[in-house]
PDB file of C-alpha atoms in Angstrom:
ATOM      1  CA  MET A1449     -86.157  77.415 103.797  1.00 43.00           C
ATOM      2  CA  ARG A1450     -83.296  79.234 105.323  1.00 40.00           C
ATOM      3  CA  VAL A1451     -81.349  81.841 103.456  1.00 37.00           C
ATOM      4  CA  GLN A1452     -77.760  82.398 104.480  1.00 38.00           C
ATOM      5  CA  LEU A1453     -76.832  86.070 104.524  1.00 35.00           C
ATOM      6  CA  ALA A1454     -73.387  87.184 103.525  1.00 37.00           C
ATOM      7  CA  SER A1455     -71.528  88.985 106.268  1.00 38.00           C
ATOM      8  CA  LEU A1456     -70.815  92.597 105.543  1.00 38.00           C
ATOM      9  CA  PRO A1457     -67.340  94.004 106.134  1.00 42.00           C
ATOM     10  CA  SER A1458     -66.803  96.597 108.793  1.00 45.00           C
ATOM     11  CA  ALA A1459     -66.196 100.249 107.893  1.00 43.00           C
ATOM     12  CA  SER A1460     -62.494  99.996 108.686  1.00 47.00           C
ATOM     13  CA  ASN A1461     -62.122  96.928 106.522  1.00 49.00           C
ATOM     14  CA  SER A1462     -63.942  98.724 103.716  1.00 47.00           C
ATOM     15  CA  ARG A1463     -61.537 101.655 103.802  1.00 49.00           C
ATOM     16  CA  LYS A1464     -58.525  99.277 103.756  1.00 50.00           C
ATOM     17  CA  SER A1465     -59.945  97.365 100.818  1.00 52.00           C
ATOM     18  CA  ALA A1466     -60.585 100.607  98.924  1.00 50.00           C
ATOM     19  CA  VAL A1467     -57.014 101.731  99.468  1.00 47.00           C
ATOM     20  CA  LYS A1468     -55.650  98.373  98.295  1.00 52.00           C
ATOM     21  CA  LEU A1469     -57.837  98.449  95.184  1.00 50.00           C
ATOM     22  CA  ALA A1470     -56.711 101.994  94.369  1.00 51.00           C
ATOM     23  CA  LEU A1471     -53.052 101.081  94.725  1.00 50.00           C
ATOM     24  CA  LEU A1472     -53.515  97.960  92.617  1.00 52.00           C
ATOM     25  CA  ALA A1473     -55.323  99.906  89.897  1.00 52.00           C
ATOM     26  CA  GLY A1474     -52.623 102.548  89.871  1.00 56.00           C
ATOM     27  CA  ALA A1475     -49.877  99.935  89.537  1.00 52.00           C
ATOM     28  CA  MET A1476     -51.698  98.262  86.705  1.00 54.00           C
ATOM     29  CA  ALA A1477     -52.188 101.532  84.887  1.00 53.00           C
ATOM     30  CA  ALA A1478     -48.536 102.461  85.289  1.00 51.00           C
ATOM     31  CA  ALA A1479     -47.463  99.053  84.002  1.00 49.00           C
ATOM     32  CA  ALA A1480     -49.739  99.412  80.999  1.00 48.00           C
ATOM     33  CA  LEU A1481     -48.353 102.846  80.235  1.00 46.00           C
ATOM     34  CA  ILE A1482     -44.742 101.661  80.473  1.00 44.00           C
ATOM     35  CA  GLY A1483     -45.571  98.663  78.297  1.00 48.00           C
ATOM     36  CA  SER A1484     -47.215 100.905  75.717  1.00 45.00           C
ATOM     37  CA  GLN A1485     -44.197 103.232  75.637  1.00 42.00           C
ATOM     38  CA  ARG A1486     -41.822 100.311  75.200  1.00 39.00           C
ATOM     39  CA  ALA A1487     -43.953  98.835  72.442  1.00 40.00           C
ATOM     40  CA  GLU A1488     -44.000 102.157  70.600  1.00 37.00           C
ATOM     41  CA  ALA A1489     -40.219 102.483  70.990  1.00 33.00           C
ATOM     42  CA  ASP A1490     -39.604  98.999  69.734  1.00 34.00           C
ATOM     43  CA  THR A1491     -41.905  99.546  66.748  1.00 33.00           C
ATOM     44  CA  ALA A1492     -40.094 102.708  65.823  1.00 32.00           C
ATOM     45  CA  LEU A1493     -36.717 100.963  65.945  1.00 26.00           C
ATOM     46  CA  CYS A1494     -37.979  98.132  63.793  1.00 31.00           C
ATOM     47  CA  GLY A1495     -39.583 100.541  61.374  1.00 31.00           C
ATOM     48  CA  THR A1496     -36.306 102.322  60.786  1.00 32.00           C
ATOM     49  CA  GLY A1497     -34.438  99.085  60.272  1.00 35.00           C
ATOM     50  CA  SER A1498     -32.608  99.312  63.553  1.00 32.00           C
ATOM     51  CA  GLU A1499     -32.064  96.467  65.923  1.00 35.00           C
ATOM     52  CA  CYS A1500     -35.182  95.601  67.985  1.00 32.00           C
ATOM     53  CA  ARG A1501     -34.052  95.539  71.583  1.00 35.00           C
ATOM     54  CA  PRO A1502     -35.716  96.592  74.855  1.00 33.00           C
ATOM     55  CA  HIS A1503     -34.269  99.241  77.103  1.00 34.00           C
ATOM     56  CA  LEU A1504     -31.586  97.717  79.269  1.00 33.00           C
ATOM     57  CA  SER A1505     -33.146  99.382  82.298  1.00 35.00           C
ATOM     58  CA  SER A1506     -36.292  97.314  81.839  1.00 36.00           C
ATOM     59  CA  PRO A1507     -36.758  94.625  84.538  1.00 36.00           C
ATOM     60  CA  ALA A1508     -38.205  92.344  81.870  1.00 40.00           C
ATOM     61  CA  SER A1509     -35.447  93.040  79.321  1.00 35.00           C
ATOM     62  CA  ASP A1510     -34.050  89.512  79.548  1.00 37.00           C
ATOM     63  CA  GLN A1511     -37.453  87.958  78.832  1.00 39.00           C
ATOM     64  CA  HIS A1512     -38.127  90.446  76.040  1.00 35.00           C
ATOM     65  CA  PHE A1513     -34.767  89.809  74.399  1.00 32.00           C
ATOM     66  CA  PHE A1514     -35.270  86.049  74.771  1.00 34.00           C
ATOM     67  CA  ARG A1515     -38.605  86.278  72.947  1.00 36.00           C
ATOM     68  CA  PHE A1516     -36.990  88.420  70.236  1.00 32.00           C
ATOM     69  CA  SER A1517     -34.152  85.948  69.847  1.00 34.00           C
ATOM     70  CA  ILE A1518     -36.564  83.095  69.405  1.00 35.00           C
ATOM     71  CA  ALA A1519     -38.460  85.035  66.773  1.00 37.00           C
ATOM     72  CA  HIS A1520     -35.204  85.991  65.019  1.00 37.00           C
ATOM     73  CA  ASP A1521     -34.022  82.359  64.927  1.00 40.00           C
ATOM     74  CA  GLN A1522     -37.340  81.206  63.537  1.00 42.00           C
ATOM     75  CA  ALA A1523     -37.209  83.892  60.847  1.00 42.00           C
ATOM     76  CA  ALA A1524     -33.642  82.911  59.961  1.00 43.00           C
ATOM     77  CA  GLN A1525     -34.671  79.246  59.646  1.00 44.00           C
ATOM     78  CA  HIS A1526     -37.570  80.294  57.424  1.00 41.00           C
ATOM     79  CA  GLU A1527     -35.172  82.310  55.216  1.00 45.00           C
ATOM     80  CA  VAL A1528     -32.826  79.307  54.938  1.00 43.00           C
ATOM     81  CA  SER A1529     -35.761  77.083  53.936  1.00 42.00           C
ATOM     82  CA  LEU A1530     -36.541  79.536  51.144  1.00 44.00           C
ATOM     83  CA  ARG A1531     -32.940  79.696  49.991  1.00 50.00           C
ATOM     84  CA  ARG A1532     -32.242  75.955  50.162  1.00 49.00           C
ATOM     85  CA  SER A1533     -34.561  73.125  49.329  1.00 69.00           C
ATOM     86  CA  GLU A1534     -34.771  69.683  47.848  1.00 70.00           C
ATOM     87  CA  VAL A1535     -35.104  69.424  44.059  1.00 70.00           C
ATOM     88  CA  THR A1536     -38.698  68.466  43.406  1.00 71.00           C
ATOM     89  CA  ALA A1537     -39.731  65.624  41.159  1.00 69.00           C
ATOM     90  CA  LYS A1538     -41.024  68.190  38.692  1.00 75.00           C
ATOM     91  CA  ASP A1539     -37.600  69.872  38.511  1.00 74.00           C
ATOM     92  CA  TYR A1540     -35.652  66.615  38.229  1.00 74.00           C
ATOM     93  CA  PRO A1541     -35.642  66.386  34.410  1.00 81.00           C
ATOM     94  CA  SER A1542     -33.965  69.824  34.246  1.00 86.00           C
ATOM     95  CA  PHE A1543     -31.224  68.736  36.644  1.00 90.00           C
ATOM     96  CA  SER A1544     -31.066  65.066  35.695  1.00 91.00           C
ATOM     97  CA  GLY A1545     -27.552  65.582  34.348  1.00 94.00           C
ATOM     98  CA  VAL A1546     -26.257  66.370  37.813  1.00 95.00           C
ATOM     99  CA  GLY A1547     -24.916  63.293  39.627  1.00 95.00           C
ATOM    100  CA  VAL A1548     -22.295  62.054  42.034  1.00 95.00           C
ATOM    101  CA  ILE A1549     -18.733  60.931  41.447  1.00 96.00           C
ATOM    102  CA  SER A1550     -17.681  58.317  43.956  1.00 95.00           C
ATOM    103  CA  CYS A1551     -14.173  56.851  44.367  1.00 96.00           C
ATOM    104  CA  SER A1552     -12.409  54.697  46.906  1.00 95.00           C
ATOM    105  CA  VAL A1553      -9.180  56.189  48.235  1.00 94.00           C
ATOM    106  CA  ASP A1554      -7.198  54.117  50.711  1.00 93.00           C
ATOM    107  CA  GLY A1555     -10.313  52.220  51.694  1.00 92.00           C
ATOM    108  CA  LYS A1556     -12.424  55.357  52.223  1.00 92.00           C
ATOM    109  CA  GLN A1557     -15.184  56.683  50.057  1.00 92.00           C
ATOM    110  CA  ARG A1558     -14.603  60.081  48.472  1.00 93.00           C
ATOM    111  CA  THR A1559     -17.434  61.836  46.642  1.00 94.00           C
ATOM    112  CA  SER A1560     -18.180  65.066  44.822  1.00 95.00           C
ATOM    113  CA  THR A1561     -21.035  66.493  42.764  1.00 96.00           C
ATOM    114  CA  ALA A1562     -20.521  66.251  39.000  1.00 97.00           C
ATOM    115  CA  PHE A1563     -22.516  67.402  35.965  1.00 97.00           C
ATOM    116  CA  LEU A1564     -22.655  66.214  32.367  1.00 97.00           C
ATOM    117  CA  VAL A1565     -21.611  68.682  29.656  1.00 95.00           C
ATOM    118  CA  GLY A1566     -22.224  68.467  25.935  1.00 90.00           C
ATOM    119  CA  ALA A1567     -22.463  64.685  25.871  1.00 92.00           C
ATOM    120  CA  PHE A1568     -24.061  62.154  28.178  1.00 96.00           C
ATOM    121  CA  ASP A1569     -20.754  60.455  28.915  1.00 96.00           C
ATOM    122  CA  LEU A1570     -18.669  63.581  29.599  1.00 97.00           C
ATOM    123  CA  GLY A1571     -18.689  65.224  33.018  1.00 97.00           C
ATOM    124  CA  VAL A1572     -17.048  68.015  35.015  1.00 98.00           C
ATOM    125  CA  THR A1573     -16.230  68.003  38.716  1.00 97.00           C
ATOM    126  CA  VAL A1574     -13.491  69.133  41.096  1.00 96.00           C
ATOM    127  CA  ALA A1575      -9.932  67.857  40.788  1.00 96.00           C
ATOM    128  CA  HIS A1576      -9.337  67.282  44.494  1.00 94.00           C
ATOM    129  CA  THR A1577     -11.697  64.279  44.392  1.00 94.00           C
ATOM    130  CA  PHE A1578      -8.958  62.339  42.555  1.00 95.00           C
ATOM    131  CA  GLN A1579      -5.941  63.337  44.643  1.00 92.00           C
ATOM    132  CA  LYS A1580      -3.807  60.654  46.239  1.00 91.00           C
ATOM    133  CA  ALA A1581      -3.946  59.962  49.970  1.00 91.00           C
ATOM    134  CA  ALA A1582      -1.060  60.810  52.255  1.00 90.00           C
ATOM    135  CA  ASN A1583       0.331  57.267  51.870  1.00 92.00           C
ATOM    136  CA  GLY A1584       0.351  57.598  48.077  1.00 90.00           C
ATOM    137  CA  ALA A1585      -2.801  55.508  47.458  1.00 92.00           C
ATOM    138  CA  GLY A1586      -4.702  56.775  44.460  1.00 92.00           C
ATOM    139  CA  PRO A1587      -8.442  56.703  43.730  1.00 94.00           C
ATOM    140  CA  ILE A1588      -9.901  53.425  42.487  1.00 95.00           C
ATOM    141  CA  ASP A1589     -13.368  52.166  41.488  1.00 96.00           C
ATOM    142  CA  CYS A1590     -14.543  55.624  40.416  1.00 97.00           C
ATOM    143  CA  THR A1591     -18.148  55.751  39.235  1.00 97.00           C
ATOM    144  CA  TYR A1592     -20.682  58.314  38.109  1.00 97.00           C
ATOM    145  CA  ASN A1593     -23.998  57.800  39.907  1.00 96.00           C
ATOM    146  CA  SER A1594     -27.457  59.032  38.889  1.00 94.00           C
ATOM    147  CA  LEU A1595     -30.045  59.184  41.671  1.00 91.00           C
ATOM    148  CA  ASP A1596     -33.772  59.696  41.483  1.00 88.00           C
ATOM    149  CA  SER A1597     -35.992  62.057  43.493  1.00 83.00           C
ATOM    150  CA  LEU A1598     -36.149  59.513  46.319  1.00 85.00           C
ATOM    151  CA  GLY A1599     -32.387  59.319  46.583  1.00 86.00           C
ATOM    152  CA  GLN A1600     -32.147  55.858  45.075  1.00 90.00           C
ATOM    153  CA  VAL A1601     -29.277  55.047  42.697  1.00 92.00           C
ATOM    154  CA  ARG A1602     -30.669  54.535  39.210  1.00 93.00           C
ATOM    155  CA  GLU A1603     -27.386  53.894  37.436  1.00 96.00           C
ATOM    156  CA  ARG A1604     -23.752  53.463  38.388  1.00 97.00           C
ATOM    157  CA  ILE A1605     -21.386  54.015  35.463  1.00 98.00           C
ATOM    158  CA  PRO A1606     -17.621  53.332  35.754  1.00 98.00           C
ATOM    159  CA  VAL A1607     -15.325  56.240  34.932  1.00 97.00           C
ATOM    160  CA  SER A1608     -13.043  55.366  31.991  1.00 97.00           C
ATOM    161  CA  TYR A1609     -10.457  58.097  32.637  1.00 97.00           C
ATOM    162  CA  VAL A1610      -9.965  61.453  34.292  1.00 97.00           C
ATOM    163  CA  LYS A1611      -8.203  64.569  33.088  1.00 97.00           C
ATOM    164  CA  SER A1612      -7.322  66.781  36.039  1.00 97.00           C
ATOM    165  CA  GLN A1613      -5.851  70.264  35.813  1.00 97.00           C
ATOM    166  CA  TRP A1614      -4.067  69.611  39.088  1.00 96.00           C
ATOM    167  CA  ASP A1615      -1.964  67.078  37.168  1.00 95.00           C
ATOM    168  CA  GLU A1616      -0.576  69.900  35.061  1.00 94.00           C
ATOM    169  CA  ALA A1617       2.840  71.344  36.015  1.00 92.00           C
ATOM    170  CA  GLY A1618       2.531  73.924  38.815  1.00 92.00           C
ATOM    171  CA  ALA A1619      -1.255  73.648  39.088  1.00 94.00           C
ATOM    172  CA  ALA A1620      -1.637  71.214  41.966  1.00 92.00           C
ATOM    173  CA  GLY A1621      -3.486  72.626  44.945  1.00 91.00           C
ATOM    174  CA  GLN A1622      -4.535  75.891  43.263  1.00 93.00           C
ATOM    175  CA  LEU A1623      -8.197  76.586  43.973  1.00 92.00           C
ATOM    176  CA  SER A1624      -8.815  78.394  40.660  1.00 92.00           C
ATOM    177  CA  LYS A1625      -7.575  75.252  38.852  1.00 95.00           C
ATOM    178  CA  ASP A1626      -9.564  72.696  40.810  1.00 96.00           C
ATOM    179  CA  PHE A1627     -11.111  71.210  37.640  1.00 97.00           C
ATOM    180  CA  ALA A1628     -11.442  67.665  36.404  1.00 97.00           C
ATOM    181  CA  VAL A1629     -13.058  66.275  33.249  1.00 98.00           C
ATOM    182  CA  VAL A1630     -14.289  62.721  33.416  1.00 97.00           C
ATOM    183  CA  ARG A1631     -15.134  60.314  30.583  1.00 97.00           C
ATOM    184  CA  LEU A1632     -17.707  57.652  31.434  1.00 97.00           C
ATOM    185  CA  SER A1633     -17.509  54.106  30.090  1.00 97.00           C
ATOM    186  CA  LYS A1634     -20.962  54.569  28.541  1.00 96.00           C
ATOM    187  CA  PRO A1635     -23.526  57.395  28.193  1.00 96.00           C
ATOM    188  CA  SER A1636     -25.995  58.018  30.990  1.00 96.00           C
ATOM    189  CA  ARG A1637     -29.474  56.802  30.146  1.00 95.00           C
ATOM    190  CA  TYR A1638     -31.097  58.383  33.182  1.00 93.00           C
ATOM    191  CA  ALA A1639     -30.027  61.941  32.323  1.00 94.00           C
ATOM    192  CA  GLN A1640     -32.576  63.644  30.082  1.00 92.00           C
ATOM    193  CA  LYS A1641     -30.572  66.796  29.320  1.00 90.00           C
ATOM    194  CA  THR A1642     -27.259  68.515  29.898  1.00 91.00           C
ATOM    195  CA  LEU A1643     -26.845  72.120  30.861  1.00 87.00           C
ATOM    196  CA  PRO A1644     -24.702  74.551  28.859  1.00 92.00           C
ATOM    197  CA  LEU A1645     -21.421  75.678  30.451  1.00 95.00           C
ATOM    198  CA  GLY A1646     -20.215  79.192  29.626  1.00 94.00           C
ATOM    199  CA  ARG A1647     -17.778  81.888  30.622  1.00 93.00           C
ATOM    200  CA  PHE A1648     -18.682  84.076  33.587  1.00 94.00           C
ATOM    201  CA  SER A1649     -18.848  87.831  32.878  1.00 91.00           C
ATOM    202  CA  GLY A1650     -17.847  88.701  36.422  1.00 91.00           C
ATOM    203  CA  ALA A1651     -20.908  90.825  37.129  1.00 92.00           C
ATOM    204  CA  ALA A1652     -23.029  90.094  40.207  1.00 93.00           C
ATOM    205  CA  VAL A1653     -25.822  87.719  39.334  1.00 95.00           C
ATOM    206  CA  SER A1654     -28.668  85.775  40.925  1.00 96.00           C
ATOM    207  CA  ALA A1655     -27.860  82.073  40.781  1.00 96.00           C
ATOM    208  CA  VAL A1656     -28.924  78.611  41.839  1.00 95.00           C
ATOM    209  CA  MET A1657     -26.621  75.737  42.855  1.00 95.00           C
ATOM    210  CA  VAL A1658     -27.582  72.057  42.578  1.00 94.00           C
ATOM    211  CA  GLY A1659     -25.777  69.141  44.194  1.00 92.00           C
ATOM    212  CA  TYR A1660     -25.527  66.393  46.764  1.00 90.00           C
ATOM    213  CA  LYS A1661     -24.021  65.955  50.213  1.00 86.00           C
ATOM    214  CA  SER A1662     -20.521  64.554  50.496  1.00 81.00           C
ATOM    215  CA  ASP A1663     -21.869  61.646  52.525  1.00 80.00           C
ATOM    216  CA  ILE A1664     -24.467  60.246  50.153  1.00 74.00           C
ATOM    217  CA  ASP A1665     -24.787  57.088  52.255  1.00 73.00           C
ATOM    218  CA  SER A1666     -26.541  59.111  54.969  1.00 72.00           C
ATOM    219  CA  ASP A1667     -28.357  61.568  52.705  1.00 80.00           C
ATOM    220  CA  SER A1668     -28.660  61.062  48.939  1.00 86.00           C
ATOM    221  CA  ILE A1669     -31.300  63.681  48.148  1.00 88.00           C
ATOM    222  CA  LYS A1670     -30.428  66.223  45.479  1.00 89.00           C
ATOM    223  CA  ARG A1671     -30.584  69.801  46.764  1.00 90.00           C
ATOM    224  CA  LYS A1672     -30.623  73.282  45.371  1.00 91.00           C
ATOM    225  CA  ALA A1673     -29.717  76.616  46.893  1.00 93.00           C
ATOM    226  CA  ARG A1674     -30.418  80.159  45.699  1.00 93.00           C
ATOM    227  CA  GLY A1675     -28.451  83.341  46.240  1.00 95.00           C
ATOM    228  CA  MET A1676     -26.077  85.814  44.710  1.00 94.00           C
ATOM    229  CA  VAL A1677     -22.629  85.527  43.127  1.00 94.00           C
ATOM    230  CA  TYR A1678     -20.750  88.743  43.764  1.00 92.00           C
ATOM    231  CA  GLU A1679     -18.323  90.764  41.704  1.00 88.00           C
ATOM    232  CA  ARG A1680     -14.699  90.541  42.627  1.00 77.00           C
ATOM    233  CA  GLN A1681     -14.688  94.229  43.518  1.00 68.00           C
ATOM    234  CA  ALA A1682     -17.642  96.585  43.984  1.00 54.00           C
ATOM    235  CA  ASN A1683     -17.529 100.135  45.381  1.00 51.00           C
ATOM    236  CA  GLY A1684     -13.889  99.665  46.211  1.00 52.00           C
ATOM    237  CA  ILE A1685     -14.540  96.561  48.328  1.00 50.00           C
ATOM    238  CA  VAL A1686     -13.002  93.262  47.254  1.00 47.00           C
ATOM    239  CA  SER A1687     -15.542  90.456  47.648  1.00 49.00           C
ATOM    240  CA  SER A1688     -13.695  87.432  46.316  1.00 50.00           C
ATOM    241  CA  SER A1689     -11.767  84.560  47.787  1.00 55.00           C
ATOM    242  CA  SER A1690      -8.454  83.252  46.657  1.00 62.00           C
ATOM    243  CA  GLY A1691      -8.846  82.218  43.005  1.00 72.00           C
ATOM    244  CA  GLY A1692     -12.593  82.478  42.834  1.00 87.00           C
ATOM    245  CA  PHE A1693     -15.807  84.434  43.330  1.00 92.00           C
ATOM    246  CA  THR A1694     -17.725  84.647  46.566  1.00 90.00           C
ATOM    247  CA  HIS A1695     -21.378  83.621  46.710  1.00 92.00           C
ATOM    248  CA  ASP A1696     -23.918  83.682  49.506  1.00 92.00           C
ATOM    249  CA  MET A1697     -25.781  80.455  48.681  1.00 92.00           C
ATOM    250  CA  ASP A1698     -26.244  78.049  51.579  1.00 89.00           C
ATOM    251  CA  SER A1699     -23.645  75.445  50.646  1.00 86.00           C
ATOM    252  CA  ARG A1700     -24.089  73.365  53.794  1.00 83.00           C
ATOM    253  CA  GLY A1701     -25.084  69.932  52.596  1.00 81.00           C
ATOM    254  CA  ILE A1702     -23.919  70.494  49.009  1.00 90.00           C
ATOM    255  CA  ALA A1703     -20.567  68.939  48.047  1.00 92.00           C
ATOM    256  CA  PRO A1704     -17.987  70.723  45.870  1.00 94.00           C
ATOM    257  CA  GLY A1705     -18.363  70.166  42.136  1.00 96.00           C
ATOM    258  CA  ALA A1706     -21.958  71.458  42.106  1.00 96.00           C
ATOM    259  CA  PRO A1707     -22.832  73.612  39.094  1.00 97.00           C
ATOM    260  CA  VAL A1708     -23.716  77.246  39.738  1.00 97.00           C
ATOM    261  CA  ILE A1709     -26.380  78.324  37.244  1.00 96.00           C
ATOM    262  CA  ASP A1710     -27.354  81.832  36.188  1.00 96.00           C
ATOM    263  CA  GLU A1711     -31.078  81.939  36.938  1.00 93.00           C
ATOM    264  CA  SER A1712     -31.849  84.343  34.116  1.00 93.00           C
ATOM    265  CA  THR A1713     -30.101  82.388  31.346  1.00 94.00           C
ATOM    266  CA  GLY A1714     -29.936  78.804  32.591  1.00 93.00           C
ATOM    267  CA  VAL A1715     -26.192  78.691  31.768  1.00 95.00           C
ATOM    268  CA  ILE A1716     -23.658  77.194  34.184  1.00 96.00           C
ATOM    269  CA  ILE A1717     -21.333  80.057  35.098  1.00 96.00           C
ATOM    270  CA  GLY A1718     -19.109  78.249  37.563  1.00 96.00           C
ATOM    271  CA  ILE A1719     -18.491  75.404  39.965  1.00 96.00           C
ATOM    272  CA  HIS A1720     -18.904  75.453  43.729  1.00 95.00           C
ATOM    273  CA  ALA A1721     -15.423  74.528  44.934  1.00 91.00           C
ATOM    274  CA  HIS A1722     -15.061  75.423  48.597  1.00 81.00           C
ATOM    275  CA  SER A1723     -17.837  75.302  51.222  1.00 70.00           C
ATOM    276  CA  ALA A1724     -15.943  76.962  54.078  1.00 71.00           C
ATOM    277  CA  ARG A1725     -15.397  80.120  52.084  1.00 77.00           C
ATOM    278  CA  ASN A1726     -18.422  79.831  49.746  1.00 87.00           C
ATOM    279  CA  THR A1727     -16.204  79.959  46.678  1.00 91.00           C
ATOM    280  CA  MET A1728     -17.210  79.553  43.030  1.00 94.00           C
ATOM    281  CA  ILE A1729     -14.525  78.989  40.395  1.00 95.00           C
ATOM    282  CA  THR A1730     -15.154  79.734  36.744  1.00 95.00           C
ATOM    283  CA  MET A1731     -14.227  78.108  33.452  1.00 94.00           C
ATOM    284  CA  ASN A1732     -10.638  78.820  32.404  1.00 94.00           C
ATOM    285  CA  ASP A1733      -8.709  78.122  29.218  1.00 95.00           C
ATOM    286  CA  TRP A1734      -7.664  74.650  30.351  1.00 96.00           C
ATOM    287  CA  LEU A1735     -11.226  73.522  31.051  1.00 96.00           C
ATOM    288  CA  GLU A1736     -12.553  74.968  27.804  1.00 96.00           C
ATOM    289  CA  SER A1737      -9.818  73.419  25.617  1.00 96.00           C
ATOM    290  CA  THR A1738     -10.118  70.044  27.403  1.00 97.00           C
ATOM    291  CA  LEU A1739     -13.872  69.912  26.908  1.00 96.00           C
ATOM    292  CA  ARG A1740     -13.574  70.911  23.250  1.00 95.00           C
ATOM    293  CA  SER A1741     -10.942  68.211  22.698  1.00 95.00           C
ATOM    294  CA  GLU A1742     -13.096  65.549  24.383  1.00 95.00           C
ATOM    295  CA  MET A1743     -16.184  66.575  22.427  1.00 92.00           C
ATOM    296  CA  LYS A1744     -14.212  66.453  19.170  1.00 89.00           C
ATOM    297  CA  GLN A1745     -13.033  62.914  19.938  1.00 83.00           C
ATOM    298  CA  GLN A1746     -16.653  61.968  20.606  1.00 70.00           C
ATOM    299  CA  SER A1747     -17.875  63.360  17.280  1.00 60.00           C
ATOM    300  CA  GLU A1748     -15.136  61.855  15.071  1.00 56.00           C
ATOM    301  CA  PRO A1749     -16.546  58.277  15.043  1.00 57.00           C
ATOM    302  CA  GLU A1750     -19.944  59.659  14.116  1.00 52.00           C
ATOM    303  CA  GLN A1751     -18.432  61.607  11.191  1.00 53.00           C
ATOM    304  CA  GLN A1752     -16.596  58.471  10.037  1.00 54.00           C
ATOM    305  CA  ARG A1753     -19.817  56.474  10.112  1.00 46.00           C
ATOM    306  CA  GLU A1754     -21.592  59.145   8.121  1.00 51.00           C
ATOM    307  CA  ALA A1755     -18.725  59.185   5.544  1.00 57.00           C
ATOM    308  CA  ARG A1756     -18.960  55.413   5.102  1.00 49.00           C
ATOM    309  CA  ALA A1757     -22.758  55.597   4.761  1.00 49.00           C
ATOM    310  CA  ASN A1758     -22.416  58.175   1.970  1.00 49.00           C
TER     311      ASN A1758
END
């Protein structure tokens, strides 16, 4: 059996190879040292809450920044997922009194989130849902819709009448007066409870907002978002929009009219009225007096029946 012997390099070739290996090892060590220094610098910046960026002189700064940007975007998406989510089937009974008002205005559907207050046939939403079109056409075929956790319509109740603050003299178009009270033709049977509506103290508070998208034909899943409602002015800085309070809840995908609920008390402290500026408006004298009047009308027949029974 023959054994093939490996050829040995010459002495000159050995010296050249040794030099090449030494240079390569030195380059690798230098690269490792530079990488270690950069990693330590980046860690220090992150640890102090500064912006994590590589040195601009770094040849790999573009790649480093690209990787950081990807990680930042993923973290932002994760934060959004924590702050905004679908209402689970377990939570549905608590928010079963939140539905959708849908009207037809000049042949086009117009919707807003609405919530039942005090009685199962009395709701609150935004006034601009019921405004006339440019050609003077008013809203018709208005209904209150209850949807289940799968986004399926469980009941569609016609609206008997609407009382809008924008119909009051000098109130039309004012954001702080964008309120409407709706009376349904019959009580909702799907809603299991209504949430209390109260006055907002004006102090910053942790809150949750519940509502639907404006286009419920494409997406009819009820959503909730968490965040903060800020004071009008804190530390000399005004943090409010015209006529309302600013909040940082993710209102994308939640139509105006959604109730804003104080997480610590469970009381509705306002209504999400403007998505572009993340504005919450709060109960005013008109809304309070209108709701009291409607609730009184609702209770009078019951009192008359009790009087006859006695």
